[in-house]
Amino acid sequence: MTTKSSKIRIKDIAEKAGVSIGTVDRVLHNRGDVRSETREKILQIVKEMGYTPNLFAKSLASKKTYRLAVLIPDSNDNPYWKHPKSGIIKAADEIKSFNTSVNIFPFNATDEASFRNCFIQVLRTEPNGIVFNPVFREASFEFIELMEAKNIPFVYIDTFLEKSNCLAYFGQNAKQSGRVAAKILSQILPENGEVLIVKLANRKVISHHLKNREEGFIEFFNEQNKCNCKFTSLIIDLLDSNEPNQSLYTAFKTHPNINGIFVPNSRVFKVANYLKENNKTDILCLGYDLLHENIDFIEENVIDYIIGQRPEDQGYHGVMALFNHIALKKVVNKSNYSPIDIIIKENINYYNY
Amino acid sequence: MTTKSSKIRIKDIAEKAGVSIGTVDRVLHNRGDVRSETREKILQIVKEMGYTPNLFAKSLASKKTYRLAVLIPDSNDNPYWKHPKSGIIKAADEIKSFNTSVNIFPFNATDEASFRNCFIQVLRTEPNGIVFNPVFREASFEFIELMEAKNIPFVYIDTFLEKSNCLAYFGQNAKQSGRVAAKILSQILPENGEVLIVKLANRKVISHHLKNREEGFIEFFNEQNKCNCKFTSLIIDLLDSNEPNQSLYTAFKTHPNINGIFVPNSRVFKVANYLKENNKTDILCLGYDLLHENIDFIEENVIDYIIGQRPEDQGYHGVMALFNHIALKKVVNKSNYSPIDIIIKENINYYNY
DNA sequence: ATTAATTCCGTGTACGTTCACGGTATTTGG
DNA sequence: CCAAATACCGTGAACGTACACGGAATTAAT
């Protein structure tokens, strides 16, 4: 089996058609000024010879430059976003030789005004494409209108917004990941297990992920008729300095038989911290995302399972999808769900973080 | 945060150094014929300005062509190898514009002579680099000697060969993956569990993977003092048409309390087939690799866990490592372990196959 | 001092594109 | 029927790099 480099140049098809390379170039780019017969003939030969342009020569000669903009939460506020960001930077690095620049605009994910400001700023730079995390529904829909008016293609990352015509979406199926979590717990916990669901979040912004993950989690258990586990659900304010300790203390007091904990976001390390300090490490603890903080607790056997979603890949492919669409005119997949990685102490070293 | 395209050209550093681009080119390529002071000065400026060559211009102008060869088992014999192959083809596709061709040479993984023939054929094509799967130890070491004599860099895929100076290795830590399997089973099975280890292989060729995975599996259980599971290990000849049914029948007869099965390779579907036909689907069954055959059984709840290793990535990155080293003169990581993916019915749809 | 050898360096062409510019034919208008 | 407009097409200069060739400056040999 051989895969060899394609050698057919514009010059070759020009010669075969008995025209100049300028003419071929014109039909290849629909620039007009070509007689329709000549045009057809050239297109025919192009197809016959299987011409594929040399992308390097193309980008060398091209005077076009592209600007991409990325709007994501500030990684100083939420360490999770360091990971998508690093993937974005990797993509930026790869495509910068294709006359394409990438600008990252961080916003405060707990402050809608910050998101709005950020977007206005972005639109002022008149980018050719936008990757963004649509945490704020209404604001996002407003900006989608603006982008569509200006014909700027956009890609969602992490969160999906239904009923909108994005170029692509990169993220996890949140609900299904909740089902995965449920399956794991249901298989390990005893018949009469008691599970605590801990939602650590900002009071003002309960993310879709949190909601959907919990939904999938509970849905799965309800479908299993053999398993009659009990649930307790807790919403804890991230900004309260007494938390999550206070709420957890109360929860364990009132539910002393809890043997499983499900934390539907990356803040699981805060719960793990409590478990460790109170010698409750035998409780089966499951959370999300490979933050450094979580990794430490996995290695200490405090957290038992982490569900990962390859945030670097999401960032990387989000940018690349935009680039492929805009610069290379390739078709890109709209729906791109990340794997729901099941990570434990024994395989954590083989996931990059 | 901005990542903009680097704009420093050879011309720029030539002007700053007060020399011509030819001179800069000479020092950049160590072609000599440059006064040492000039050389130093240019190198200094190159570093100062952070010059990075434009790879596209480079590959456009370069008359060099590279030939890479890949030796892997025939995917007609073992369907697993379709997956690395598809990754290899993807890589070949990406680098063909860099004047690099990739040739795939399939051999029969159960026949050492086939491997040897294949290698001789490969060496005759005088490739610039080789990716291969070193299943046959002695034969591989012989060919490594030949490659080293000819200064041909080589990359291992899937299997690792210690004590040899490969450019890179892409594969899974087999032993550790066995430990992952053990952890999962140990967590789910009851205290007094009874596990059957089924090694489906060709009598002549017991792969390292099979051995190492079992080793890690047993090692893990031995380390847990709380778990006193019992084991039975079975070696079954793949080519025998009565198998694995006959051996499994006997095994279940003599060990009626078996509640877990570990199949340390991709042939787990053959065991699953037996389990399904004999209504033993309640047994916890764990195997390797996302073959179509296995996927079907995961969806039917016959196989419970599959350990994946991203074979497409292994193939892709194996070729890319060689390319980066040879064509782009980049440094590549030697040791590249694939993630040990834990796959169940609930997350299987999000792993590409 | 003249020639020859040697060291060092600049020039020019090529790689496959893009794209502006301008040049022939052909057609249109009066 | 001639000028002007139009339709169609070729030419040539870039893009950043590689590399062959040959030229100038320096040194060595006679």
PDB file of N, CA and C (backbone and C1' of nucleotides) in Angstrom, chain B residues 21-23 25-26 29 31 61-64, chain C residues 10-14, chain D residues 17-21:
ATOM      1  N   ILE B  21      21.274  36.951   2.146  1.00  0.00           N
ATOM      2  CA  ILE B  21      20.491  35.804   2.622  1.00  0.00           C
ATOM      3  C   ILE B  21      21.256  34.502   2.397  1.00  0.00           C
ATOM      4  N   GLY B  22      22.097  34.481   1.396  1.00  0.00           N
ATOM      5  CA  GLY B  22      22.882  33.277   1.129  1.00  0.00           C
ATOM      6  C   GLY B  22      23.767  32.924   2.313  1.00  0.00           C
ATOM      7  N   THR B  23      24.366  33.941   2.887  1.00  0.00           N
ATOM      8  CA  THR B  23      25.255  33.713   4.026  1.00  0.00           C
ATOM      9  C   THR B  23      24.475  33.200   5.236  1.00  0.00           C
ATOM     10  N   ASP B  25      21.707  31.652   5.180  1.00  0.00           N
ATOM     11  CA  ASP B  25      21.299  30.291   4.848  1.00  0.00           C
ATOM     12  C   ASP B  25      22.433  29.305   5.137  1.00  0.00           C
ATOM     13  N   ARG B  26      23.653  29.711   4.818  1.00  0.00           N
ATOM     14  CA  ARG B  26      24.786  28.819   5.049  1.00  0.00           C
ATOM     15  C   ARG B  26      24.985  28.533   6.527  1.00  0.00           C
ATOM     16  N   HIS B  29      22.341  26.210   7.972  1.00  0.00           N
ATOM     17  CA  HIS B  29      22.419  24.806   7.573  1.00  0.00           C
ATOM     18  C   HIS B  29      23.803  24.208   7.782  1.00  0.00           C
ATOM     19  N   ARG B  31      26.560  24.837   6.451  1.00  0.00           N
ATOM     20  CA  ARG B  31      27.168  24.460   5.179  1.00  0.00           C
ATOM     21  C   ARG B  31      28.592  24.996   5.052  1.00  0.00           C
ATOM     22  N   ALA B  61      10.604  24.884  -1.374  1.00  0.00           N
ATOM     23  CA  ALA B  61      11.898  25.070  -2.024  1.00  0.00           C
ATOM     24  C   ALA B  61      12.749  23.808  -1.995  1.00  0.00           C
ATOM     25  N   SER B  62      12.477  22.972  -0.998  1.00  0.00           N
ATOM     26  CA  SER B  62      13.333  21.806  -0.822  1.00  0.00           C
ATOM     27  C   SER B  62      13.158  20.787  -1.935  1.00  0.00           C
ATOM     28  N   LYS B  63      14.258  20.288  -2.410  1.00  0.00           N
ATOM     29  CA  LYS B  63      14.188  19.234  -3.409  1.00  0.00           C
ATOM     30  C   LYS B  63      14.222  17.860  -2.748  1.00  0.00           C
ATOM     31  N   LYS B  64      14.435  17.870  -1.435  1.00  0.00           N
ATOM     32  CA  LYS B  64      14.516  16.600  -0.716  1.00  0.00           C
ATOM     33  C   LYS B  64      13.149  15.916  -0.673  1.00  0.00           C
TER      34      LYS B  64
ATOM     35  P    DG C  10      27.253  38.941   1.741  1.00  0.00           P
ATOM     36  O5'  DG C  10      26.842  39.099   0.209  1.00  0.00           O
ATOM     37  C5'  DG C  10      27.619  39.933  -0.636  1.00  0.00           C
ATOM     38  C4'  DG C  10      27.231  39.715  -2.087  1.00  0.00           C
ATOM     39  C3'  DG C  10      25.734  39.859  -2.361  1.00  0.00           C
ATOM     40  O3'  DG C  10      25.543  40.641  -3.543  1.00  0.00           O
ATOM     41  C1'  DG C  10      26.467  37.699  -3.052  1.00  0.00           C
ATOM     42  P    DT C  11      24.086  40.959  -4.063  1.00  0.00           P
ATOM     43  O5'  DT C  11      23.874  39.894  -5.220  1.00  0.00           O
ATOM     44  C5'  DT C  11      24.925  39.677  -6.162  1.00  0.00           C
ATOM     45  C4'  DT C  11      24.457  38.746  -7.258  1.00  0.00           C
ATOM     46  C3'  DT C  11      22.994  38.919  -7.686  1.00  0.00           C
ATOM     47  O3'  DT C  11      22.929  38.872  -9.103  1.00  0.00           O
ATOM     48  C1'  DT C  11      23.363  36.673  -7.005  1.00  0.00           C
ATOM     49  P    DG C  12      21.571  39.142  -9.848  1.00  0.00           P
ATOM     50  O5'  DG C  12      21.063  37.664 -10.181  1.00  0.00           O
ATOM     51  C5'  DG C  12      21.935  36.768 -10.853  1.00  0.00           C
ATOM     52  C4'  DG C  12      21.259  35.420 -11.022  1.00  0.00           C
ATOM     53  C3'  DG C  12      19.786  35.503 -11.417  1.00  0.00           C
ATOM     54  O3'  DG C  12      19.511  34.448 -12.332  1.00  0.00           O
ATOM     55  C1'  DG C  12      19.981  34.294  -9.409  1.00  0.00           C
ATOM     56  P    DT C  13      18.236  34.534 -13.256  1.00  0.00           P
ATOM     57  O5'  DT C  13      17.608  33.079 -13.074  1.00  0.00           O
ATOM     58  C5'  DT C  13      18.459  31.931 -13.108  1.00  0.00           C
ATOM     59  C4'  DT C  13      17.837  30.815 -12.310  1.00  0.00           C
ATOM     60  C3'  DT C  13      16.333  30.611 -12.559  1.00  0.00           C
ATOM     61  O3'  DT C  13      16.121  29.246 -12.845  1.00  0.00           O
ATOM     62  C1'  DT C  13      16.772  30.693 -10.253  1.00  0.00           C
ATOM     63  P    DA C  14      14.747  28.793 -13.573  1.00  0.00           P
ATOM     64  O5'  DA C  14      14.111  27.792 -12.502  1.00  0.00           O
ATOM     65  C5'  DA C  14      14.913  26.782 -11.900  1.00  0.00           C
ATOM     66  C4'  DA C  14      14.276  26.383 -10.589  1.00  0.00           C
ATOM     67  C3'  DA C  14      12.747  26.260 -10.653  1.00  0.00           C
ATOM     68  O3'  DA C  14      12.361  24.918 -10.402  1.00  0.00           O
ATOM     69  C1'  DA C  14      13.454  27.466  -8.716  1.00  0.00           C
TER      70       DA C  14
ATOM     71  P    DT D  17      12.121  32.220   5.680  1.00  0.00           P
ATOM     72  O5'  DT D  17      12.749  31.130   4.709  1.00  0.00           O
ATOM     73  C5'  DT D  17      12.221  29.819   4.738  1.00  0.00           C
ATOM     74  C4'  DT D  17      12.726  29.022   3.563  1.00  0.00           C
ATOM     75  C3'  DT D  17      14.217  28.681   3.610  1.00  0.00           C
ATOM     76  O3'  DT D  17      14.333  27.296   3.886  1.00  0.00           O
ATOM     77  C1'  DT D  17      13.473  29.303   1.407  1.00  0.00           C
ATOM     78  P    DA D  18      15.830  26.640   3.984  1.00  0.00           P
ATOM     79  O5'  DA D  18      16.145  26.206   2.480  1.00  0.00           O
ATOM     80  C5'  DA D  18      15.545  25.048   1.962  1.00  0.00           C
ATOM     81  C4'  DA D  18      16.181  24.696   0.633  1.00  0.00           C
ATOM     82  C3'  DA D  18      17.670  24.379   0.715  1.00  0.00           C
ATOM     83  O3'  DA D  18      17.927  23.236  -0.082  1.00  0.00           O
ATOM     84  C1'  DA D  18      17.304  26.138  -0.834  1.00  0.00           C
ATOM     85  P    DC D  19      19.256  22.395   0.171  1.00  0.00           P
ATOM     86  O5'  DC D  19      20.082  22.763  -1.138  1.00  0.00           O
ATOM     87  C5'  DC D  19      19.406  22.877  -2.377  1.00  0.00           C
ATOM     88  C4'  DC D  19      20.278  23.628  -3.363  1.00  0.00           C
ATOM     89  C3'  DC D  19      21.794  23.496  -3.124  1.00  0.00           C
ATOM     90  O3'  DC D  19      22.409  23.288  -4.370  1.00  0.00           O
ATOM     91  C1'  DC D  19      21.239  25.726  -3.371  1.00  0.00           C
ATOM     92  P    DA D  20      23.775  22.438  -4.497  1.00  0.00           P
ATOM     93  O5'  DA D  20      24.186  22.670  -6.023  1.00  0.00           O
ATOM     94  C5'  DA D  20      23.167  22.804  -6.993  1.00  0.00           C
ATOM     95  C4'  DA D  20      23.496  23.945  -7.959  1.00  0.00           C
ATOM     96  C3'  DA D  20      24.967  24.011  -8.379  1.00  0.00           C
ATOM     97  O3'  DA D  20      25.044  24.280  -9.770  1.00  0.00           O
ATOM     98  C1'  DA D  20      24.340  26.066  -7.416  1.00  0.00           C
ATOM     99  P    DC D  21      26.387  24.049 -10.584  1.00  0.00           P
ATOM    100  O5'  DC D  21      26.911  25.525 -10.831  1.00  0.00           O
ATOM    101  C5'  DC D  21      26.018  26.493 -11.367  1.00  0.00           C
ATOM    102  C4'  DC D  21      26.563  27.878 -11.117  1.00  0.00           C
ATOM    103  C3'  DC D  21      28.072  28.033 -11.374  1.00  0.00           C
ATOM    104  O3'  DC D  21      28.270  28.878 -12.493  1.00  0.00           O
ATOM    105  C1'  DC D  21      27.367  29.160  -9.390  1.00  0.00           C
TER     106       DC D  21
END
